[in-house]
Short mmCIF file of C-alpha atoms in Angstrom, two decimals:
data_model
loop_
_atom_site.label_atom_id
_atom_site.label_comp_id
_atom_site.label_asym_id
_atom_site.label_seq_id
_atom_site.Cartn_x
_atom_site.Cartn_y
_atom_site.Cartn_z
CA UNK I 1099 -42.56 48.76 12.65
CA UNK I 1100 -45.13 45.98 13.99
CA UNK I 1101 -45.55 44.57 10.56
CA UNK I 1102 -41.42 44.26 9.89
CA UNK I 1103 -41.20 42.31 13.57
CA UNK I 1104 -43.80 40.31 12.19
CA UNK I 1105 -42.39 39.16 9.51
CA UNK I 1106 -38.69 39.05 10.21
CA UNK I 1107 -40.19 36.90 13.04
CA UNK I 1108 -42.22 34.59 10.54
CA UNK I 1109 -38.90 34.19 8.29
CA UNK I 1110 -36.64 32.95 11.33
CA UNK I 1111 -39.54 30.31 12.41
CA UNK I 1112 -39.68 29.72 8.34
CA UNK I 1113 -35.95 29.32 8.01
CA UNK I 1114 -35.85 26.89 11.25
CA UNK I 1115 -38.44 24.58 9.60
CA UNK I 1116 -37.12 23.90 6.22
CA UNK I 1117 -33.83 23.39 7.73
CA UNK I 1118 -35.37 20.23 10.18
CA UNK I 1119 -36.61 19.54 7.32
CA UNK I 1120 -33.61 19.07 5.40
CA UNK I 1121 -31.96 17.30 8.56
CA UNK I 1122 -34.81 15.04 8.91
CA UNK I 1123 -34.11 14.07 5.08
CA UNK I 1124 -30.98 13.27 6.30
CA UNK I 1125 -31.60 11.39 9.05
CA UNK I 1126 -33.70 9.04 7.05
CA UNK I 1127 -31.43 8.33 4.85
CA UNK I 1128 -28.81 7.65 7.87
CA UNK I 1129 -31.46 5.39 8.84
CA UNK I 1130 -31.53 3.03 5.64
CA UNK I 1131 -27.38 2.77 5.88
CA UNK I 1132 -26.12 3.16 9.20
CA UNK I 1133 -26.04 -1.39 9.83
CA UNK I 1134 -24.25 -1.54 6.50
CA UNK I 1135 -20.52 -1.89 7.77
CA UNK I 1136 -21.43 -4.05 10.88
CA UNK I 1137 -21.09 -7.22 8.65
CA UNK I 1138 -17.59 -5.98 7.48
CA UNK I 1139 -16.01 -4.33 10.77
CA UNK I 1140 -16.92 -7.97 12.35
CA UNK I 1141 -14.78 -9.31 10.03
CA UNK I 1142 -12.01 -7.34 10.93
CA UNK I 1143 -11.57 -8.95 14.31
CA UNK I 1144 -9.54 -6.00 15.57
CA UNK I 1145 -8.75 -6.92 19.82
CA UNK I 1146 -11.73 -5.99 21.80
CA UNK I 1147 -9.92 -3.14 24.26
CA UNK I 1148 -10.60 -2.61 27.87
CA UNK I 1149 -13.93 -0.43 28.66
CA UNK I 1150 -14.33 1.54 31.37
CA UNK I 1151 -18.37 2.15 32.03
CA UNK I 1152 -18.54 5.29 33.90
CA UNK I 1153 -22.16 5.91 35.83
CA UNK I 1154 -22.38 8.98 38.01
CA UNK I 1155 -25.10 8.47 40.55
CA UNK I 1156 -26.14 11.21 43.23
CA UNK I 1157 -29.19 9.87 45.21
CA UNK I 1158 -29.86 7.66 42.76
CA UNK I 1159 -30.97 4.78 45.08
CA UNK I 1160 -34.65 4.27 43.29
CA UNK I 1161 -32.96 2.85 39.68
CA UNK I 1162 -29.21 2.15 41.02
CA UNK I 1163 -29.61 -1.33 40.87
CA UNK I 1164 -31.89 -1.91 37.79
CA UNK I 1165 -28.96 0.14 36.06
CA UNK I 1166 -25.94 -2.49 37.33
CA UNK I 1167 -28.20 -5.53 36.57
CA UNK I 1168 -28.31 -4.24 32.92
CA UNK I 1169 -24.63 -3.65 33.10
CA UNK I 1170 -23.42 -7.14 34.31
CA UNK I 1171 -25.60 -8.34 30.83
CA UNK I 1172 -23.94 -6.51 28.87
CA UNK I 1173 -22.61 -8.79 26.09
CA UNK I 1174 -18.63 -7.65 26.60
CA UNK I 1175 -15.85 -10.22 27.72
CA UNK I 1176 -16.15 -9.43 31.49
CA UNK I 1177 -12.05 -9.77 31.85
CA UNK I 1178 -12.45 -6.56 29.25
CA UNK I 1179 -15.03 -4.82 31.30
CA UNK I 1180 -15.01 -2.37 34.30
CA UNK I 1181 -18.23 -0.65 35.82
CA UNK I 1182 -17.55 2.40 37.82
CA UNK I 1183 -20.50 3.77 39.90
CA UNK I 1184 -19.55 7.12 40.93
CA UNK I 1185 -21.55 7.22 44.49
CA UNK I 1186 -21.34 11.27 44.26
CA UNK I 1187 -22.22 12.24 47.78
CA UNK I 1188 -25.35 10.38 47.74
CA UNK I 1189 -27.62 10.50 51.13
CA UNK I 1190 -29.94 7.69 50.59
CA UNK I 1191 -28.64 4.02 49.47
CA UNK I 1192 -27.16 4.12 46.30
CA UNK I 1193 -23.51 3.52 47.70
CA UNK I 1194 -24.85 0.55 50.08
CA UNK I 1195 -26.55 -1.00 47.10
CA UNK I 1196 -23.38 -0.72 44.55
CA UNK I 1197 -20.96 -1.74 47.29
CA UNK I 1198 -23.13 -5.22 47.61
CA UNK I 1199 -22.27 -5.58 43.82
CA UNK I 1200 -19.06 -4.61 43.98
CA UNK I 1201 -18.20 -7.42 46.90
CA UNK I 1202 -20.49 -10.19 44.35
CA UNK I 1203 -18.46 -8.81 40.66
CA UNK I 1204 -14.66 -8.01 40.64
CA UNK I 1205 -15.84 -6.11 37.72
CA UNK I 1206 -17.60 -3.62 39.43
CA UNK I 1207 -15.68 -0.79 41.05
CA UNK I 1208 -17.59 1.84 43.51
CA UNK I 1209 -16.13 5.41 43.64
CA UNK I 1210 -17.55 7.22 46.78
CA UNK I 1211 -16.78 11.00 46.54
CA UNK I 1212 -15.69 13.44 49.20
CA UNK I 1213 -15.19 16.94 49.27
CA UNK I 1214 -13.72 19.48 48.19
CA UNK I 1215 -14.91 17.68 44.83
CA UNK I 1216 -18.00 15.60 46.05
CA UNK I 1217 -22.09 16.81 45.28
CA UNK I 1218 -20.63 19.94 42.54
CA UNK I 1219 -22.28 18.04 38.94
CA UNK I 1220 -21.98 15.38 36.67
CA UNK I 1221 -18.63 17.08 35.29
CA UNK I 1222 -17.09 16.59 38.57
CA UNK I 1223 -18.13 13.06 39.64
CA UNK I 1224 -17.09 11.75 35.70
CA UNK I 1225 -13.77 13.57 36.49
CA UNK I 1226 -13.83 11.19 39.56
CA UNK I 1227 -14.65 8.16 38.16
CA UNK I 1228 -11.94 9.04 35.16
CA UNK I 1229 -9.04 9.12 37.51
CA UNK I 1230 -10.59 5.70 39.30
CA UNK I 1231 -10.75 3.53 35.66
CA UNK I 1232 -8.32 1.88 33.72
CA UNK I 1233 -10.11 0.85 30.17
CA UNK I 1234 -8.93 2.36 26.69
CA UNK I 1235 -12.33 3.77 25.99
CA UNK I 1236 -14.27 5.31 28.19
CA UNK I 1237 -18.28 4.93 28.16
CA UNK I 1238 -21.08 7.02 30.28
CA UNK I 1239 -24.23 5.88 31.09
CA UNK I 1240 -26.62 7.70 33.33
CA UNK I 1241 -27.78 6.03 36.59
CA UNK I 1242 -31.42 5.48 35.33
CA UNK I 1243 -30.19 3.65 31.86
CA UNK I 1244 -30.35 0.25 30.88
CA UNK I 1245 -28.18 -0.48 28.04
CA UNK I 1246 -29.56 -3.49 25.59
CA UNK I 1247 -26.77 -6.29 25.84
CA UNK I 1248 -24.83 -5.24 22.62
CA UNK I 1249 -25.06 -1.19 23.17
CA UNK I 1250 -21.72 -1.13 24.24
CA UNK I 1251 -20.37 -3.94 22.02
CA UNK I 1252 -21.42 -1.43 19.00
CA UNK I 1253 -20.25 1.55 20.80
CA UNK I 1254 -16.97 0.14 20.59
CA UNK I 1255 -17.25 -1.51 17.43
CA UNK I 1256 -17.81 1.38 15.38
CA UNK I 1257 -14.80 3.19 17.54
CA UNK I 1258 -12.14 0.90 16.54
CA UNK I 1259 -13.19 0.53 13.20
CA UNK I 1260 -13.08 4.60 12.26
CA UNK I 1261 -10.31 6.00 13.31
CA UNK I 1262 -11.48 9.62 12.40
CA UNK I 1263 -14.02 9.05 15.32
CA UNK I 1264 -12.89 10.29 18.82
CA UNK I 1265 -16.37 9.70 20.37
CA UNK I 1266 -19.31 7.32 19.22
CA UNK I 1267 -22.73 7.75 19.96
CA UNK I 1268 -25.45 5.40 20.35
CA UNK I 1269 -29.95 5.90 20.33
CA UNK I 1270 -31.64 6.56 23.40
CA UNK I 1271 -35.46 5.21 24.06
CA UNK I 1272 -38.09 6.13 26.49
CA UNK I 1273 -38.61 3.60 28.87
CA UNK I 1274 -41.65 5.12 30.65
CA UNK I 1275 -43.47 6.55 27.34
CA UNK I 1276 -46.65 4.93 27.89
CA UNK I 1277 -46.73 6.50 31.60
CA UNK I 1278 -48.90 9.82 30.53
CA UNK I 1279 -48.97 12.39 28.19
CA UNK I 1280 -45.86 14.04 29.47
CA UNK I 1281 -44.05 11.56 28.58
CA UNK I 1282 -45.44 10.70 25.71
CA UNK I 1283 -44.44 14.44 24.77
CA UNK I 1284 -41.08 13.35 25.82
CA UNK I 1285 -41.45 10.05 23.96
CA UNK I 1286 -41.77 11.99 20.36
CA UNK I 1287 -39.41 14.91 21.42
CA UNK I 1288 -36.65 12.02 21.90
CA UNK I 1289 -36.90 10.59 18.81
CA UNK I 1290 -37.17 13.90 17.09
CA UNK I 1291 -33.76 14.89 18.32
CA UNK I 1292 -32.32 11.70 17.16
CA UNK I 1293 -33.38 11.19 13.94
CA UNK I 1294 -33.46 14.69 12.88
CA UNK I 1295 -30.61 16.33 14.71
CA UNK I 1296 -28.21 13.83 15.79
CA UNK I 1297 -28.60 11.57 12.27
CA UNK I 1298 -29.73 14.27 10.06
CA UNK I 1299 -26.18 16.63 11.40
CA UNK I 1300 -24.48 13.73 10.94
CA UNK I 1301 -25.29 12.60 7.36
CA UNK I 1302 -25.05 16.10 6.15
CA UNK I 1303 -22.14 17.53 8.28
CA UNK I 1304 -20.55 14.41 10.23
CA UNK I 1305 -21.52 16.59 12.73
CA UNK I 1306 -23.53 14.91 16.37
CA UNK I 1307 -23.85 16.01 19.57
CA UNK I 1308 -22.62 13.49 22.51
CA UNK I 1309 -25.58 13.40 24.69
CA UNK I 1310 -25.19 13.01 28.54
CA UNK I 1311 -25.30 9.10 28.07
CA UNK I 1312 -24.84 6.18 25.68
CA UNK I 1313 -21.57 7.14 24.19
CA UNK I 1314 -18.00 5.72 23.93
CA UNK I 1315 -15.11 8.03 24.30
CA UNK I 1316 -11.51 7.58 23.66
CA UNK I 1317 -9.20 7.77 26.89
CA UNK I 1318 -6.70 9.56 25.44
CA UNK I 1319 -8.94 12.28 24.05
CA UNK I 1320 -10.69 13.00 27.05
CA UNK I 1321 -7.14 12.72 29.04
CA UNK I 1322 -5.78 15.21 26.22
CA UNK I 1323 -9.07 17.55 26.83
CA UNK I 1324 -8.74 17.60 30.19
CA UNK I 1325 -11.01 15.34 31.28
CA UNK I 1326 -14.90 17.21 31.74
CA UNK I 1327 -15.74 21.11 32.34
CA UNK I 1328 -16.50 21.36 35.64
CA UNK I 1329 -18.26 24.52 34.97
CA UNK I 1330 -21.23 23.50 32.34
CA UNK I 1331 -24.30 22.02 33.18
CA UNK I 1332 -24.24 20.66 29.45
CA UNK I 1333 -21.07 19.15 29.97
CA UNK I 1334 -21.64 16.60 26.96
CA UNK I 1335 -22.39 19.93 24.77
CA UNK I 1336 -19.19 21.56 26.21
CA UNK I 1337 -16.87 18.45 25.93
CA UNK I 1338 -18.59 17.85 21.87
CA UNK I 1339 -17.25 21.61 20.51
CA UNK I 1340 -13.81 20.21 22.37
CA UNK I 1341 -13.67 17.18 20.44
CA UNK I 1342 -14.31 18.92 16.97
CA UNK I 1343 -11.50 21.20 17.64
CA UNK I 1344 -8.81 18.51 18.50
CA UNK I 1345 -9.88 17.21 14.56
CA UNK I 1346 -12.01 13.89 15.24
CA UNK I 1347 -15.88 14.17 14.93
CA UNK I 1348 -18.68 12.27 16.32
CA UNK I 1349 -20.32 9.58 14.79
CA UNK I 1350 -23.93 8.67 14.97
CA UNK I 1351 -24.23 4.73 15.42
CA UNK I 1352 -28.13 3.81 16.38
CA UNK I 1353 -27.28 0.37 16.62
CA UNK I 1354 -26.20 0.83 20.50
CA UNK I 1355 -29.52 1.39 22.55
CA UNK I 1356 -29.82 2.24 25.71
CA UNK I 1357 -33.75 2.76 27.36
CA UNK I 1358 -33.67 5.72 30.21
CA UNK I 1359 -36.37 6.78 32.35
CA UNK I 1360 -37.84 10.62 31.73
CA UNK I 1361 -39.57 12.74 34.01
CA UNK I 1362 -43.31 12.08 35.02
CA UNK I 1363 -44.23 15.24 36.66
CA UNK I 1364 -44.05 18.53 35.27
CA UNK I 1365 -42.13 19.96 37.70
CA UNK I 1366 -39.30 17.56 37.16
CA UNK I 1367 -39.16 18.23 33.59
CA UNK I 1368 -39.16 22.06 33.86
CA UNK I 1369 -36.12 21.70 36.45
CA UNK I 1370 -34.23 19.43 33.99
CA UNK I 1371 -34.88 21.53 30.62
CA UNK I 1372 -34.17 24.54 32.23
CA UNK I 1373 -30.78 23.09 33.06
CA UNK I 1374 -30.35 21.90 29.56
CA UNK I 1375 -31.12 25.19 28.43
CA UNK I 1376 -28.95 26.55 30.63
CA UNK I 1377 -26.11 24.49 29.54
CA UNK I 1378 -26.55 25.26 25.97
CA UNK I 1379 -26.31 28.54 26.85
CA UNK I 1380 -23.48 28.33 28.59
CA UNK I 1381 -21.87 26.34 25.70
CA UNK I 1382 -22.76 29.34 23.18
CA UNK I 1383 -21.64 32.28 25.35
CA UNK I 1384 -18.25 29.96 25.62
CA UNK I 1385 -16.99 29.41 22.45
CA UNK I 1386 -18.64 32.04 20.08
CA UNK I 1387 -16.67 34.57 20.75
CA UNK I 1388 -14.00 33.03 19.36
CA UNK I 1389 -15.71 31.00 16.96
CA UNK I 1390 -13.72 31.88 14.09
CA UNK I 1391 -10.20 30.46 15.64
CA UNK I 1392 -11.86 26.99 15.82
CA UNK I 1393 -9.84 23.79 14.52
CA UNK I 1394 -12.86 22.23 13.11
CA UNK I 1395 -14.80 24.78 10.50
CA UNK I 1396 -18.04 22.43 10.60
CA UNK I 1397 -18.26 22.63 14.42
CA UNK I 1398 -18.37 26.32 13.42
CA UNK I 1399 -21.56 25.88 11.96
CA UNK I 1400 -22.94 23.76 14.94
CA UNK I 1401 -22.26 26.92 17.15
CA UNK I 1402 -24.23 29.15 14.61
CA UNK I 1403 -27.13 26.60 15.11
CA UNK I 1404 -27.21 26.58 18.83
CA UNK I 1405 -27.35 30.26 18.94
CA UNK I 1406 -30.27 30.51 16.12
CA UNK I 1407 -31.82 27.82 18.38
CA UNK I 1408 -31.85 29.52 22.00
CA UNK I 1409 -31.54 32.86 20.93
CA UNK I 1410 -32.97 34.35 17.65
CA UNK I 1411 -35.43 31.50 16.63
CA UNK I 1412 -37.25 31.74 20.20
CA UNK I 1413 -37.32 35.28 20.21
CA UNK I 1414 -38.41 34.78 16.91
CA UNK I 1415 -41.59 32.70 17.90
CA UNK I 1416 -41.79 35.35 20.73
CA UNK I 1417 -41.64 38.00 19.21
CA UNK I 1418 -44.64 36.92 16.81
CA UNK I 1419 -46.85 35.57 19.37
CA UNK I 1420 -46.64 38.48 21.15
CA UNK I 1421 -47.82 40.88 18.30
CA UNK I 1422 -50.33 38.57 17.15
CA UNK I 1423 -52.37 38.45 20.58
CA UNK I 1424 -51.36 42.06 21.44
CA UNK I 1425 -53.21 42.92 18.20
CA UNK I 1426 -56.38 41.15 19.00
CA UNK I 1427 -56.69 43.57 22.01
CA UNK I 1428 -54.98 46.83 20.73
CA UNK I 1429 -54.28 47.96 16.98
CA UNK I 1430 -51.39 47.88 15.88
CA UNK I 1431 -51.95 48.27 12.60
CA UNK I 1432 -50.42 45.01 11.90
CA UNK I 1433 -51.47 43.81 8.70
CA UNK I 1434 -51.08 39.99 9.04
CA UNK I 1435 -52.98 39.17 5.88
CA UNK I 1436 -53.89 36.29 4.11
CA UNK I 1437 -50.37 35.09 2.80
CA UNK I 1438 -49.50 35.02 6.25
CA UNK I 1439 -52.05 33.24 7.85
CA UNK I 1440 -51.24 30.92 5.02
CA UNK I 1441 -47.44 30.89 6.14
CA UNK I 1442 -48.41 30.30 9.70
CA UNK I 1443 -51.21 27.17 8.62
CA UNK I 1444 -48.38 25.75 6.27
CA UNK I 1445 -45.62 26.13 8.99
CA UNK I 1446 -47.80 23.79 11.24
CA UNK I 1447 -48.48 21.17 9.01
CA UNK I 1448 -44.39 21.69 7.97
CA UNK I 1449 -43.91 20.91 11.72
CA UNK I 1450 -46.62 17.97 12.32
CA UNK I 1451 -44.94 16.46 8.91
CA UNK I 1452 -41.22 16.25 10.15
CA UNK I 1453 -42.42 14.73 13.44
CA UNK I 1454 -44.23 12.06 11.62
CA UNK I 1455 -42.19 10.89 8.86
CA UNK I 1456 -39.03 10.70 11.94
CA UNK I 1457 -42.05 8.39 14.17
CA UNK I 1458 -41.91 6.12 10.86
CA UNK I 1459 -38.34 5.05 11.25
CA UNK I 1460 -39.24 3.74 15.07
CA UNK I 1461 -42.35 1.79 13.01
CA UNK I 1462 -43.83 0.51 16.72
CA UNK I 1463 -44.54 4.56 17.10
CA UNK I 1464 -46.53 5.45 14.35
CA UNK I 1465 -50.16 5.34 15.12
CA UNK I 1466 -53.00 6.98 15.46
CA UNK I 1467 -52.74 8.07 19.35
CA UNK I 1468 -48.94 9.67 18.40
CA UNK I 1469 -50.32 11.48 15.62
CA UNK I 1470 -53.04 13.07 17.82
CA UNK I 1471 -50.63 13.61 20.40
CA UNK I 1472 -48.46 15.66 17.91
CA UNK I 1473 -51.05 17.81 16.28
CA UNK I 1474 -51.43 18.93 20.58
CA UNK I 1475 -47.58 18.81 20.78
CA UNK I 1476 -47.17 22.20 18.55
CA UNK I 1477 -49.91 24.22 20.48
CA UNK I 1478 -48.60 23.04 24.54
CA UNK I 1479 -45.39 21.09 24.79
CA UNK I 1480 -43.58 23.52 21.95
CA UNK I 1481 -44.80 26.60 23.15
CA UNK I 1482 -43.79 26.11 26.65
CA UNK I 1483 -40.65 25.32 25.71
CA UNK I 1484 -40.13 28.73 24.64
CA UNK I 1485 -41.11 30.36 28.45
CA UNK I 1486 -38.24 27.66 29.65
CA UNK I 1487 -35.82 29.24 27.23
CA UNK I 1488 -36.60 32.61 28.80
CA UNK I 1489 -36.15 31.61 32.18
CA UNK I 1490 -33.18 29.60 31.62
CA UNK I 1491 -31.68 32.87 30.30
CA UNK I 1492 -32.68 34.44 33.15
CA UNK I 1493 -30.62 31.81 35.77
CA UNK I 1494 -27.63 31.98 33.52
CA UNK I 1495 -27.31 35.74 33.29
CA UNK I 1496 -27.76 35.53 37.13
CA UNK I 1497 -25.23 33.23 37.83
CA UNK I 1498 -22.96 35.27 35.76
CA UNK I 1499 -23.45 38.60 38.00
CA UNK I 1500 -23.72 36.77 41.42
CA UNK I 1501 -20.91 34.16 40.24
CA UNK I 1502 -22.87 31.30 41.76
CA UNK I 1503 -21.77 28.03 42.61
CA UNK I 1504 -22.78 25.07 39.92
CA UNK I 1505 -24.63 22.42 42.21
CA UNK I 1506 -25.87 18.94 41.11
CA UNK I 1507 -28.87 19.52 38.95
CA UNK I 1508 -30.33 15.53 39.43
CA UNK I 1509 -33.46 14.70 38.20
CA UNK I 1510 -36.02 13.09 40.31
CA UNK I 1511 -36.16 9.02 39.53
CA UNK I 1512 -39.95 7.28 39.48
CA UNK I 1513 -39.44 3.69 40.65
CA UNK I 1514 -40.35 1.38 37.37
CA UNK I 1515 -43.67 -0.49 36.94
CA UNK I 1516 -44.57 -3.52 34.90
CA UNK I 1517 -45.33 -1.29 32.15
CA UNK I 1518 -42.37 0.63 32.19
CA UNK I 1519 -39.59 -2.13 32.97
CA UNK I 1520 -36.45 -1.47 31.17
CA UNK I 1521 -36.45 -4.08 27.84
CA UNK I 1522 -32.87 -5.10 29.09
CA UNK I 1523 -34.55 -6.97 31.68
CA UNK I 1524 -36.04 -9.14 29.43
CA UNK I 1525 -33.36 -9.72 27.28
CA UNK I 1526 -32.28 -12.82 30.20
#
């Protein structure tokens, strides 16, 4: 019985590898085309339309105001643009600081929330900010981004110009990387996820996730959807199975870049991937049981993916790390083998490979210090990862039984040092 475990487990960490593999494939190849129609949709000269940027921002007073100086650079006809800082029950200074630029920029609109509907989530305060805009499209950016000057100019580019698209997605960089080996962790995880899941889904699929910031909605979509679920804490997971299944997809445009600031401490970053996790999971539980009366068949295969992610391929790793040590201290019987210490040695270097050929496309992060930091990544950052999984199935299925309350989940800001200054800022 040990010995099957064993190796069902090996096959689902197996299967899970070659796949990133394929998607990093993917990805790279999304890499070498995705600038190609710029020169073309620029020709077009369709109208510009009116953007709403929506920022949510719940105590948010340590990066407010770096975030609205990026904003009022952002290279957009400013009779076209309107900047919405949701102040979402904030107790410190963030709605002092935005009302000063609101009075300065007619541009720049301040929401401040109240109850019933003030401090529930991100859901809730974009809901807010929704029914306080006016623009055709409808971008978010998180209160700790700074957008280069062009992010949104290509975020809206690429919308008009593919009409199949209801949402458009842009890159995401690490603003603090350098700060320590957390988020230097953080730093390759990032890009990771973008070049391999978000590009490599989308070459292969057309299939992306919108990620909680840098994106470009249509207003009537969301309006049509319903605006955001006010229940997820992955409310960008929860509103992307939403847009499949009205019959657009997502598209993947890496022009638009937008640097954010990650977590420092390791207590931060265990509070804000456990509600990531969470939200996934919440996302899953949603909409696979009635997977099969989707709109969209590809999204279908998304949903497989997410639950092969939090559920079967971490139980998977579990389940094999479990036997393995049990079996140094008590026989099982489990006869591991040479062809499976093999599997294991080859699965590692499978892993350190797709990391480093998806550091190659961002050519300033391939170096010697990233490559040591990955061949670490697999045996600490990875494999805590899975105990976050655990837990975060834990809260979930504990919110389910108590029926708790969904509460803002914000992530602790780290004022910004010469080292780690947004690259918007000097972009003057």
């Amino acid at each position: 019985m040990a010995n099957t475990l064993f190796y069902l487990s090996l096959s689902v960490i197996w299967i899970m590898l070659l796949y990133h593999m394929f998607l990093m494939q993917g990805g790279y190849f999304h890499y070498l085309r995705y600038r190609r129609p710029i020169p073309e949709w620029e020709k077009n000269q369709h109208p510009l339309p009116k953007v709403s940027v929506l920022i949510p921002a719940h105590n948010e007073e340590v990066v407010i105001e770096r975030t609205i100086k990026a904003m009022l650079r952002l290279d957009y006809p400013k009779d076209k643009l309107e900047i919405v800082v949701i102040n979402d029950n904030s107790r410190d200074r963030t709605g002092e600081i935005a009302d000063e630029y609101a009075r300065k920029y007619p541009y720049v609109k301040v929401v401040h929330t109240k109850p019933p509907h003030a401090g529930k989530g991100k859901s809730g305060a974009l809901n807010q900010g929704l029914a306080h805009s006016t623009g055709e499209v409808i971008v978010v950016y998180d209160a700790d981004n700074t957008p280069e000057r062009k992010a949104v100019y290509y975020l809206v580019l690429a919308l008009l110009n593919d009409p199949k698209a209801g949402a458009v997605v842009g890159k995401f960089r690490v603003v603090n990387a350098a700060t320590n080996l957390l988020t230097r962790f953080i730093n390759i995880e990032t890009i990771c996820f973008q070049w391999m899941a978000q590009a490599g889904r989308f070459f292969w699929f057309h299939v992306t996730t919108i990620p909680g910031t840098n994106f470009a909605i249509r207003r009537s979509l969301v309006e049509e959807l319903g605006g955001w679920d006010e229940k997820a804490l992955a409310e960008d997971t929860e509103l992307t199975i939403r847009v499949y299944n009205e019959g657009y997809y997502i598209r993947f445009f890496p022009a638009a870049i937008t640097w954010e600031q990650e977590p420092e401490s390791w207590k931060v970053w265990w509070k804000q991937r456990t509600r990531w996790a969470r939200g996934n999971q919440y996302v899953v539980l949603k909409f696979m049981w009635r997977i099969f009366s989707l709109r969209k068949k590809s999204i279908m295969f998304d949903l497989i993916y997410f639950f092969f992610t939090y559920f079967l391929f971490f139980m998977g790793v579990i389940v094999s790390d479990v036997l393995f040590v049990t079996n140094m201290f008590v026989d099982l019987h489990l006869q591991v083998g040479i062809v499976a210490m093999i599997l294991w040695i080859l699965a590692y270097f499978l892993y350190v490979t797709e990391v480093m050929i998806a550091l190659s496309i961002e050519r300033t992060e391939l170096n010697v210090k990233n490559f040591l930091i990955v061949l670490l990544m697999y045996f600490t950052y990875s494999q805590l990862w899975i105990v976050l999984v655990v837990y975060a199935l834990y809260l979930e299925f504990k919110r389910v039984v108590f029926r708790q309350e969904l509460k803002w989940y914000k992530t602790e800001r780290f004022a910004a040092d010469k080292k780690s200054a947004p690259p918007a800022e000097r972009q003057v």
